[in-house]
mmCIF file with all atom_site columns, C-alpha atoms in Angstrom:
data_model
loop_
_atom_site.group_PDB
_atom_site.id
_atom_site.type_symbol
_atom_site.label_atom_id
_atom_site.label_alt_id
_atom_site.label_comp_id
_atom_site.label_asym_id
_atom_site.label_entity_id
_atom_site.label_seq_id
_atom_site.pdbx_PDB_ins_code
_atom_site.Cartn_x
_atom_site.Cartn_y
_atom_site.Cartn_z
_atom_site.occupancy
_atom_site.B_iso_or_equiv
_atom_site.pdbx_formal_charge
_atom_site.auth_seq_id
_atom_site.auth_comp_id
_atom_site.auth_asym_id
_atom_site.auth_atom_id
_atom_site.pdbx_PDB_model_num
ATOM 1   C CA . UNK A 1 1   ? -21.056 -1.126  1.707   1.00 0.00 ? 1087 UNK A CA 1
ATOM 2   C CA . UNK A 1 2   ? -20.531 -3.297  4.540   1.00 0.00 ? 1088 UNK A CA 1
ATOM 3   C CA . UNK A 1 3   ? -19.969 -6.192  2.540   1.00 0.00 ? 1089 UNK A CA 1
ATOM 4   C CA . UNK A 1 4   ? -17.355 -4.673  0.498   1.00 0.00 ? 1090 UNK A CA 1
ATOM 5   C CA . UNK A 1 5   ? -15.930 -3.405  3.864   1.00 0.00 ? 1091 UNK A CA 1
ATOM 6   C CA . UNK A 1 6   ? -15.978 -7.488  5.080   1.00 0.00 ? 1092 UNK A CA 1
ATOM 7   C CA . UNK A 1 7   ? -14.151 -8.248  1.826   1.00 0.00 ? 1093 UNK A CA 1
ATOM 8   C CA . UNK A 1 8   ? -11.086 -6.074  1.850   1.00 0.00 ? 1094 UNK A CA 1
ATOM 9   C CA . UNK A 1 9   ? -10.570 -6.698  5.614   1.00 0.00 ? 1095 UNK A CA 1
ATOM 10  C CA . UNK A 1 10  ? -11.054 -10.497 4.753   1.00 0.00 ? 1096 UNK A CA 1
ATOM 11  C CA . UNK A 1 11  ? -7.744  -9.988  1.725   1.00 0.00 ? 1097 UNK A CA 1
ATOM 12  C CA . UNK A 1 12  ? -6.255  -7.451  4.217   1.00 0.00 ? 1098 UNK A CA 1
ATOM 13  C CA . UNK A 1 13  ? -5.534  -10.452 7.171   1.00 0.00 ? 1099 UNK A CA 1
ATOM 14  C CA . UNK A 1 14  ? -4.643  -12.998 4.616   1.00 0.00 ? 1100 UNK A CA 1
ATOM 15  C CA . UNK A 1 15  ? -1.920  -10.609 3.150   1.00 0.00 ? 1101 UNK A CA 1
ATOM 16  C CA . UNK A 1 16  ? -0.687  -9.066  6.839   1.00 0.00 ? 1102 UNK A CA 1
ATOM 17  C CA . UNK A 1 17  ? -1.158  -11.875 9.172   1.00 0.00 ? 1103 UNK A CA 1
ATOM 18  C CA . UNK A 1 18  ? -0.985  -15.085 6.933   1.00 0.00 ? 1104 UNK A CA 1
ATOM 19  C CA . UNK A 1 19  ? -1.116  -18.591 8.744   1.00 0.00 ? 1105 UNK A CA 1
ATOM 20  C CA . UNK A 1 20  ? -2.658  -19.270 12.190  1.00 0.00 ? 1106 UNK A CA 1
ATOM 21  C CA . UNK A 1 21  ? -4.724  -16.909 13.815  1.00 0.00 ? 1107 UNK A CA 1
ATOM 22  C CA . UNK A 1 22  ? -6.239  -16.253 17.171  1.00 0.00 ? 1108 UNK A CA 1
ATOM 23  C CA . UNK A 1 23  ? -8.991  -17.563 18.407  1.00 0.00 ? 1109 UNK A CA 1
ATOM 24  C CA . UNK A 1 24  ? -10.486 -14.231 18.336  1.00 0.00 ? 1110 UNK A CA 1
ATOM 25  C CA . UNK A 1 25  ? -9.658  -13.023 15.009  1.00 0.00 ? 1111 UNK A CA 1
ATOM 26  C CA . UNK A 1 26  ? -10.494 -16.628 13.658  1.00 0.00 ? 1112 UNK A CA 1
ATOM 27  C CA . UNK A 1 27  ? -14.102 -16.142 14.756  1.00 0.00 ? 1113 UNK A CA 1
ATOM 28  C CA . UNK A 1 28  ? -14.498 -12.500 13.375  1.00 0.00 ? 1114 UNK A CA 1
ATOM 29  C CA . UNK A 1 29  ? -13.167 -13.546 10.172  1.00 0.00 ? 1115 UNK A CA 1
ATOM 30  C CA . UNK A 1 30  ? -15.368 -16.446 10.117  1.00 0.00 ? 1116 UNK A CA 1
ATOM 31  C CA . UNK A 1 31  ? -18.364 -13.704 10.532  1.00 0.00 ? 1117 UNK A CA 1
ATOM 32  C CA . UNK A 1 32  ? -16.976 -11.566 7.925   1.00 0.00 ? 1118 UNK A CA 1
ATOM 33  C CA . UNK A 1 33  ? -16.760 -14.407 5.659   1.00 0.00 ? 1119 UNK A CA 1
ATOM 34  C CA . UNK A 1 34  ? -20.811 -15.806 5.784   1.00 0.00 ? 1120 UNK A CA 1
ATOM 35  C CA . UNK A 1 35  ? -22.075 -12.074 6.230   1.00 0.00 ? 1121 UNK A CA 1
ATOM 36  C CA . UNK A 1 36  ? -19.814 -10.923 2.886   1.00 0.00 ? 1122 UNK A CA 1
ATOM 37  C CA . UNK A 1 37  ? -21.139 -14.194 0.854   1.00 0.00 ? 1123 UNK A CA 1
ATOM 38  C CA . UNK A 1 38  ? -24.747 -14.026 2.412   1.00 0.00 ? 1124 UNK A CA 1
ATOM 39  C CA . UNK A 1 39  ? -24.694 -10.068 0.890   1.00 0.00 ? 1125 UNK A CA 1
ATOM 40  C CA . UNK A 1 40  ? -22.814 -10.547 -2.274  1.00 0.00 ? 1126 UNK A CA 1
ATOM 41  C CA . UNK A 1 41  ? -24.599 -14.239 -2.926  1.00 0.00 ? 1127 UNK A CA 1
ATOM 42  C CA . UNK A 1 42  ? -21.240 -16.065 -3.302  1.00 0.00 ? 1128 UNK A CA 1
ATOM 43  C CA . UNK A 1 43  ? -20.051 -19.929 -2.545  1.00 0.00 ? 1129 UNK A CA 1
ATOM 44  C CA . UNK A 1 44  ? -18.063 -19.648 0.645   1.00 0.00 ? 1130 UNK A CA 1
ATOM 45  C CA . UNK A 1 45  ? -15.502 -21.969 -0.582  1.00 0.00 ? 1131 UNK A CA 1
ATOM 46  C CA . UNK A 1 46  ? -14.785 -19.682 -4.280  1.00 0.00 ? 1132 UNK A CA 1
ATOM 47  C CA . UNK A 1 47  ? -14.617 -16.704 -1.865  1.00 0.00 ? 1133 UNK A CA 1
ATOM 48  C CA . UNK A 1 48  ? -12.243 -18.226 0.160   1.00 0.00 ? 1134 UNK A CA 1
ATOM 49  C CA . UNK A 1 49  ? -10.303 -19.107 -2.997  1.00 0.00 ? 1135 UNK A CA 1
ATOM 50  C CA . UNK A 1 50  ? -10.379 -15.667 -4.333  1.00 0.00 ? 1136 UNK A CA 1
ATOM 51  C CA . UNK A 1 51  ? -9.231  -14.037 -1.605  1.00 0.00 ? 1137 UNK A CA 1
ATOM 52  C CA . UNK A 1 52  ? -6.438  -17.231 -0.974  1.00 0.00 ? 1138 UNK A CA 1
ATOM 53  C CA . UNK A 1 53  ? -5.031  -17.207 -4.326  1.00 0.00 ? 1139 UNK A CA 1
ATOM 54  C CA . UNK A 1 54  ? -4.814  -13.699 -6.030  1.00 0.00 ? 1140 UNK A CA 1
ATOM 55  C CA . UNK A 1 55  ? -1.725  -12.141 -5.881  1.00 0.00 ? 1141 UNK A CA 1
ATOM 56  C CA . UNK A 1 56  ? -0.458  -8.975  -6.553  1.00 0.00 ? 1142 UNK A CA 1
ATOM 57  C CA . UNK A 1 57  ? -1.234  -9.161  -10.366 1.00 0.00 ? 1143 UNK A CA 1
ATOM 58  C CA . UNK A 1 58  ? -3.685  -6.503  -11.182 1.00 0.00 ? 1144 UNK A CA 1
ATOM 59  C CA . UNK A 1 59  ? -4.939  -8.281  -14.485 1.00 0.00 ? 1145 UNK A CA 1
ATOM 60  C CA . UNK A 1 60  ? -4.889  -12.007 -12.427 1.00 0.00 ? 1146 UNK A CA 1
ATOM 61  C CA . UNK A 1 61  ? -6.741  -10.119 -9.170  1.00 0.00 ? 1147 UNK A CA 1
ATOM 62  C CA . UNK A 1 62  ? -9.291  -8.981  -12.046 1.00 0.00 ? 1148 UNK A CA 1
ATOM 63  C CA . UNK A 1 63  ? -9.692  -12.340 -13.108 1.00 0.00 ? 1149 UNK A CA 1
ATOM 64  C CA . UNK A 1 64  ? -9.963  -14.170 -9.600  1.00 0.00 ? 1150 UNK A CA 1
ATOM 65  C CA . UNK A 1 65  ? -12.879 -11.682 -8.003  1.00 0.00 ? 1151 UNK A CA 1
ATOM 66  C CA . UNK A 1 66  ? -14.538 -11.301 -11.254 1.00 0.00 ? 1152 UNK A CA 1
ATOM 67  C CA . UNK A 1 67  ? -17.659 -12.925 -9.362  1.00 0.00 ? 1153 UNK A CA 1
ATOM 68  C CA . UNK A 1 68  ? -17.886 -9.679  -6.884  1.00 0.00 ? 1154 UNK A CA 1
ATOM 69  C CA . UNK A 1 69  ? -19.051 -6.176  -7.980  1.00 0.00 ? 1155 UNK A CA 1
ATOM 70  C CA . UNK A 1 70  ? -16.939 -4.428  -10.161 1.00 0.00 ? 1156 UNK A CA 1
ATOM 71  C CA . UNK A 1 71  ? -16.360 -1.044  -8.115  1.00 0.00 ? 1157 UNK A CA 1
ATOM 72  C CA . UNK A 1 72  ? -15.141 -4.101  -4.795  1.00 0.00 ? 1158 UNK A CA 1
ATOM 73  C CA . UNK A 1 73  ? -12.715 -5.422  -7.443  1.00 0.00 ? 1159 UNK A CA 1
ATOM 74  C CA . UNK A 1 74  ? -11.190 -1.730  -8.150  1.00 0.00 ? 1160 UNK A CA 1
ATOM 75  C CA . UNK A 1 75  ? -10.814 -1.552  -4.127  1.00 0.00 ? 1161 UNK A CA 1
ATOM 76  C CA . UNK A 1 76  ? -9.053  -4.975  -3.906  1.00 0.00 ? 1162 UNK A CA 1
ATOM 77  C CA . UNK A 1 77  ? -6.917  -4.135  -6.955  1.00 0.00 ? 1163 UNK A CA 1
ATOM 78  C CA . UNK A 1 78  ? -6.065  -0.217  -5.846  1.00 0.00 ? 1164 UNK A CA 1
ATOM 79  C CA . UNK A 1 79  ? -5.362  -1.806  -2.320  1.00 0.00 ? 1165 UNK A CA 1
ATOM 80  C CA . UNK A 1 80  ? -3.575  -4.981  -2.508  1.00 0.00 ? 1166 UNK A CA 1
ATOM 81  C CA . UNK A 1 81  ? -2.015  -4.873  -6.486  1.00 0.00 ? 1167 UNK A CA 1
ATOM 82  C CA . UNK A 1 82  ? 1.813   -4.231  -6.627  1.00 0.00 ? 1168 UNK A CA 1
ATOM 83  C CA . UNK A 1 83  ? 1.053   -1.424  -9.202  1.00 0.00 ? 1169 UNK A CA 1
ATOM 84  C CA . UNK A 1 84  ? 3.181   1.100   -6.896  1.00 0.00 ? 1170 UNK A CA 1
ATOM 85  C CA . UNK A 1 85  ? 2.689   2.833   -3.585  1.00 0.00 ? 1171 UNK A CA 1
ATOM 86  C CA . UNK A 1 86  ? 0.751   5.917   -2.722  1.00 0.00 ? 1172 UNK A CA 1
ATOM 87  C CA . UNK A 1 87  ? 3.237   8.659   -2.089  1.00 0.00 ? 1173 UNK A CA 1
ATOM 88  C CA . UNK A 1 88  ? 2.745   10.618  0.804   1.00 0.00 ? 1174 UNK A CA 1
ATOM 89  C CA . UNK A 1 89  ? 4.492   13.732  -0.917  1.00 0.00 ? 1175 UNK A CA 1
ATOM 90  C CA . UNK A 1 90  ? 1.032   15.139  -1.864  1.00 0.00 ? 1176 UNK A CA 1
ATOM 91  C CA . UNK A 1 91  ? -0.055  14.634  1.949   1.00 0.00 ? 1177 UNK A CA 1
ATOM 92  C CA . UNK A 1 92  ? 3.058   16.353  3.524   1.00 0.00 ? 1178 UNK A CA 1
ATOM 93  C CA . UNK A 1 93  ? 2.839   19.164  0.699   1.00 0.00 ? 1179 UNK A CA 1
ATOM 94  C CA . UNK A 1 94  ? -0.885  19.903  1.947   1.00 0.00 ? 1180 UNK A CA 1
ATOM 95  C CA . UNK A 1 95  ? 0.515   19.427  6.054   1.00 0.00 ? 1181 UNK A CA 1
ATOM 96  C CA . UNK A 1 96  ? 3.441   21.854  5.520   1.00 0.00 ? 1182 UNK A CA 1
ATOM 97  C CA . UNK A 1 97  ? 2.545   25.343  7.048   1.00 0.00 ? 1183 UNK A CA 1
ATOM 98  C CA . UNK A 1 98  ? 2.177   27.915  3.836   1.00 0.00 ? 1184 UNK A CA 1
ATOM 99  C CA . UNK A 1 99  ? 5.412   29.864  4.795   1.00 0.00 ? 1185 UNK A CA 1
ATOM 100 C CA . UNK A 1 100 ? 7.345   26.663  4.664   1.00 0.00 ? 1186 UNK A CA 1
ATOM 101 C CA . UNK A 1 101 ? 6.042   25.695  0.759   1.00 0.00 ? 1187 UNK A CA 1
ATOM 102 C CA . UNK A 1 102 ? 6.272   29.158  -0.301  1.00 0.00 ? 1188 UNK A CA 1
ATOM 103 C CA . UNK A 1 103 ? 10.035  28.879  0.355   1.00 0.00 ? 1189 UNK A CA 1
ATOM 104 C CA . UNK A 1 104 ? 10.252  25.390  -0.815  1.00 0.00 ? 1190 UNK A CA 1
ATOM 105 C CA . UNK A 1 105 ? 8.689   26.651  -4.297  1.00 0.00 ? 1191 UNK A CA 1
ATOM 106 C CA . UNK A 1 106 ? 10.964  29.688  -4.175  1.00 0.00 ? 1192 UNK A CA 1
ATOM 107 C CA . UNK A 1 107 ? 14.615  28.540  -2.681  1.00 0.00 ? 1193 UNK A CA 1
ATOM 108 C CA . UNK A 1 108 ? 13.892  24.620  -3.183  1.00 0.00 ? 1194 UNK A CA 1
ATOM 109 C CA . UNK A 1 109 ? 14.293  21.908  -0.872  1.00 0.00 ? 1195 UNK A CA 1
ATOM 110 C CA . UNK A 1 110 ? 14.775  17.884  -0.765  1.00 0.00 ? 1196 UNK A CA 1
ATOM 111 C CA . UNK A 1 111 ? 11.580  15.919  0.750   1.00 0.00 ? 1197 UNK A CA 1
ATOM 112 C CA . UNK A 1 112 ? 12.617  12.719  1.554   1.00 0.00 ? 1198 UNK A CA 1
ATOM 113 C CA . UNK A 1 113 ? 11.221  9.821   4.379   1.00 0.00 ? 1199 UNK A CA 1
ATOM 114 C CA . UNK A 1 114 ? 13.196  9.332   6.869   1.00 0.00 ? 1200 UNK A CA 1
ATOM 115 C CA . UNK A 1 115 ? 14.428  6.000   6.425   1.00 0.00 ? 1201 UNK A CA 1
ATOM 116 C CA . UNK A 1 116 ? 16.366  7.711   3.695   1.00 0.00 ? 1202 UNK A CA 1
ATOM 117 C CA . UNK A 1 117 ? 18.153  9.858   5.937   1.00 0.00 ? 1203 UNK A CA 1
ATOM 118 C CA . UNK A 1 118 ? 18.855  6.949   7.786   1.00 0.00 ? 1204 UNK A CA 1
ATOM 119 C CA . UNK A 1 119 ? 20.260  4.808   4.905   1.00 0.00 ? 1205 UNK A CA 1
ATOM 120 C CA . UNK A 1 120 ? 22.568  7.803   3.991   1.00 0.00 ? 1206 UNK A CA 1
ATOM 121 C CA . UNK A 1 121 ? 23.843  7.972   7.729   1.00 0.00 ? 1207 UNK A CA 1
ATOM 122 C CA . UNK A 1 122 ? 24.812  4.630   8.119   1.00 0.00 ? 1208 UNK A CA 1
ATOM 123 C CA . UNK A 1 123 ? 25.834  3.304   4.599   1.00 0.00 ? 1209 UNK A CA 1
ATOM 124 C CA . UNK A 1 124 ? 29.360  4.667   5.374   1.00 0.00 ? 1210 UNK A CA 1
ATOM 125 C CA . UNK A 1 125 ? 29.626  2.391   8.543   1.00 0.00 ? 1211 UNK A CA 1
ATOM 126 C CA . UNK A 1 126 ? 27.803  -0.586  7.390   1.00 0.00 ? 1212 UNK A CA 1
ATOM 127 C CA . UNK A 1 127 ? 30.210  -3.860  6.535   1.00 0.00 ? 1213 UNK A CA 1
ATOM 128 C CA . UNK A 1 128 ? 27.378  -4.672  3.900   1.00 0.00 ? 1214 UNK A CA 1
ATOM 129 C CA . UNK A 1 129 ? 26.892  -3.826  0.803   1.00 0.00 ? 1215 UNK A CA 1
ATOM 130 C CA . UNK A 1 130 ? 23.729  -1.443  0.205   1.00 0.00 ? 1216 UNK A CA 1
ATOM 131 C CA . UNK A 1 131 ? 21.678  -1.700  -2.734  1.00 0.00 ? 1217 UNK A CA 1
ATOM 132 C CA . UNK A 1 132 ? 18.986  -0.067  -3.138  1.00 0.00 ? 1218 UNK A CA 1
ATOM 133 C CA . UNK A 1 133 ? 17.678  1.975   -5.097  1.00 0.00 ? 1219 UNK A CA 1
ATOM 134 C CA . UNK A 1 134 ? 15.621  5.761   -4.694  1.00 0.00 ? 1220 UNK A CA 1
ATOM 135 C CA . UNK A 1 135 ? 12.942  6.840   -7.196  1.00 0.00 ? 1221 UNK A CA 1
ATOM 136 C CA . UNK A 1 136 ? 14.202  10.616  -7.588  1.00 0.00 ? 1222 UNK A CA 1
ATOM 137 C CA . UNK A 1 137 ? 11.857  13.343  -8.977  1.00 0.00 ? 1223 UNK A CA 1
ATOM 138 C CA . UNK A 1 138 ? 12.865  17.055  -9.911  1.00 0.00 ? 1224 UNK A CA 1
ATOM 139 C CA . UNK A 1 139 ? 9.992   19.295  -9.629  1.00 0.00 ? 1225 UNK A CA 1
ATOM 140 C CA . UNK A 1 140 ? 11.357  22.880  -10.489 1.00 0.00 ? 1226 UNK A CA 1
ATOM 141 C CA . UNK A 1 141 ? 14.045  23.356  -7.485  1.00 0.00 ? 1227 UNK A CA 1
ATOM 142 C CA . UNK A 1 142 ? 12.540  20.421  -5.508  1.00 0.00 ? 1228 UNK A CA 1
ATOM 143 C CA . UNK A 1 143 ? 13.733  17.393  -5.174  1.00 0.00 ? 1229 UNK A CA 1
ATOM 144 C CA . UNK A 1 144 ? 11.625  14.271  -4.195  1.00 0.00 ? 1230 UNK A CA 1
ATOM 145 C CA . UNK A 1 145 ? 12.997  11.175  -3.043  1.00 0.00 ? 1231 UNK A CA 1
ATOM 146 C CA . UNK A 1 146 ? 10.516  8.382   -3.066  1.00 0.00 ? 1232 UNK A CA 1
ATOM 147 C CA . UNK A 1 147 ? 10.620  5.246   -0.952  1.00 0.00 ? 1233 UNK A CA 1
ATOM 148 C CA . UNK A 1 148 ? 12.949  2.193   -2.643  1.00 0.00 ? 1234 UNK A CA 1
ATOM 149 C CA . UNK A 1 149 ? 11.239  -0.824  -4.137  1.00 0.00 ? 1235 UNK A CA 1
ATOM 150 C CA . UNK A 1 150 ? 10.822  -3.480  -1.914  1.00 0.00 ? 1236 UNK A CA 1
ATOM 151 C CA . UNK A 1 151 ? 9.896   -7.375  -3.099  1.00 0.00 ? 1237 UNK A CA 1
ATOM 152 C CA . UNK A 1 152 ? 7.045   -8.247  -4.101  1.00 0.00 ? 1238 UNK A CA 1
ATOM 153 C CA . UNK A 1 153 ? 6.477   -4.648  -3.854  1.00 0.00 ? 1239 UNK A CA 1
ATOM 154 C CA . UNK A 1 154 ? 5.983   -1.608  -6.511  1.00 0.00 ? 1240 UNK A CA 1
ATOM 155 C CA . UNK A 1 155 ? 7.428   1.484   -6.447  1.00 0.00 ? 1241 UNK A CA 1
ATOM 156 C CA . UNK A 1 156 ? 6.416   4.423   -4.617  1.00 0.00 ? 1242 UNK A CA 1
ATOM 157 C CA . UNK A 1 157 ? 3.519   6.015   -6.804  1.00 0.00 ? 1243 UNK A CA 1
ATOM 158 C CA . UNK A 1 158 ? 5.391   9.672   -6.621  1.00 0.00 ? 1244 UNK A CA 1
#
C-alpha cells in the first residue's frame, strides 16, 4: 500500500508542479522513487518513463504502467485520465441539512458552483467574448449545473 501511495504522489508532482523542483521536494521524490521500484521490483529509469510520458489517455496510461499491479493502474487511470471530473453534487446533496433537500425534492432548486454564478455576473460587463460551455442536468425539478470543460480536461462526471 505504501508503494502504490509513492506512485500516485510520484504522477501527482509531475502533473501539478512539472519542471524544477525544490531541493526539498527533489529529495523526497527521489525517496519515493527507489522505495516504489525497490517494492514493486521495477527499473528506475521505465518508472520514470511511465510516470514522464502517459498522458491523460486512459487506454495509453493502461499501456504505459502495464508493468505495475493492476488495481495501482486503476488508481493512476481514475486519478489522472481525462475521462471527466468527479462531481461534487453527490457530496453537497449528502452536506445539505434534510429540511433543505426535502424542499429541493419538493419545490426544486438550481445547484450550481460558484464560479458559475460568477460567470453569469460578469459576462454582461466583460469586453470579451465568453465561451464556455455548462453541462446541465434536469433531475425532476432540479437543476444541476456542472463545471465547464476545461483543456486537456473532461467534463464534470455529474
Amino acid at each position: 500500500a505504501e508503494a502504490f501511495g509513492a506512485v500516485l504522489a510520484l504522477k501527482a508532482t509531475r502533473v501539478y508542479k512539472p519542471g524544477v523542483l525544490s531541493g526539498g521536494l527533489q529529495s523526497i521524490c527521489n525517496k519515493a522513487e527507489r522505495f516504489a521500484c525497490e517494492s514493486l521490483g521495477l527499473d528506475d529509469a521505465a518508472l520514470r518513463a511511465a510516470l514522464d510520458g502517459a498522458s491523460g489517455d486512459p487506454e495509453e496510461m493502461t499501456a504505459r504502467f502495464a508493468m505495475l499491479p493492476e488495481t495501482l493502474v486503476q488508481a493512476l487511470c481514475e486519478n489522472f485520465a481525462s475521462t471527466g471530473r468527479w462531481s461534487f453534487f453527490e457530496l453537497w446533496t449528502r452536506l445539505l441539512p434534510e429540511e433543505t433537500m426535502t424542499e429541493l425534492r419538493s419545490a426544486g432548486g438550481v445547484l450550481c458552483p460558484r464560479f458559475f454564478l460568477v460567470d453569469m455576473a460578469s459576462a454582461p460587463l466583460s469586453p470579451y467574448d465568453i465561451d464556455k460551455a455548462y453541462p446541465i442536468v434536469r433531475q425532476g425539478p432540479c437543476i444541476f449545473v456542472g463545471q465547464p470543460k476545461d483543456d486537456g480536461e473532461g467534463f464534470d462526471a455529474l
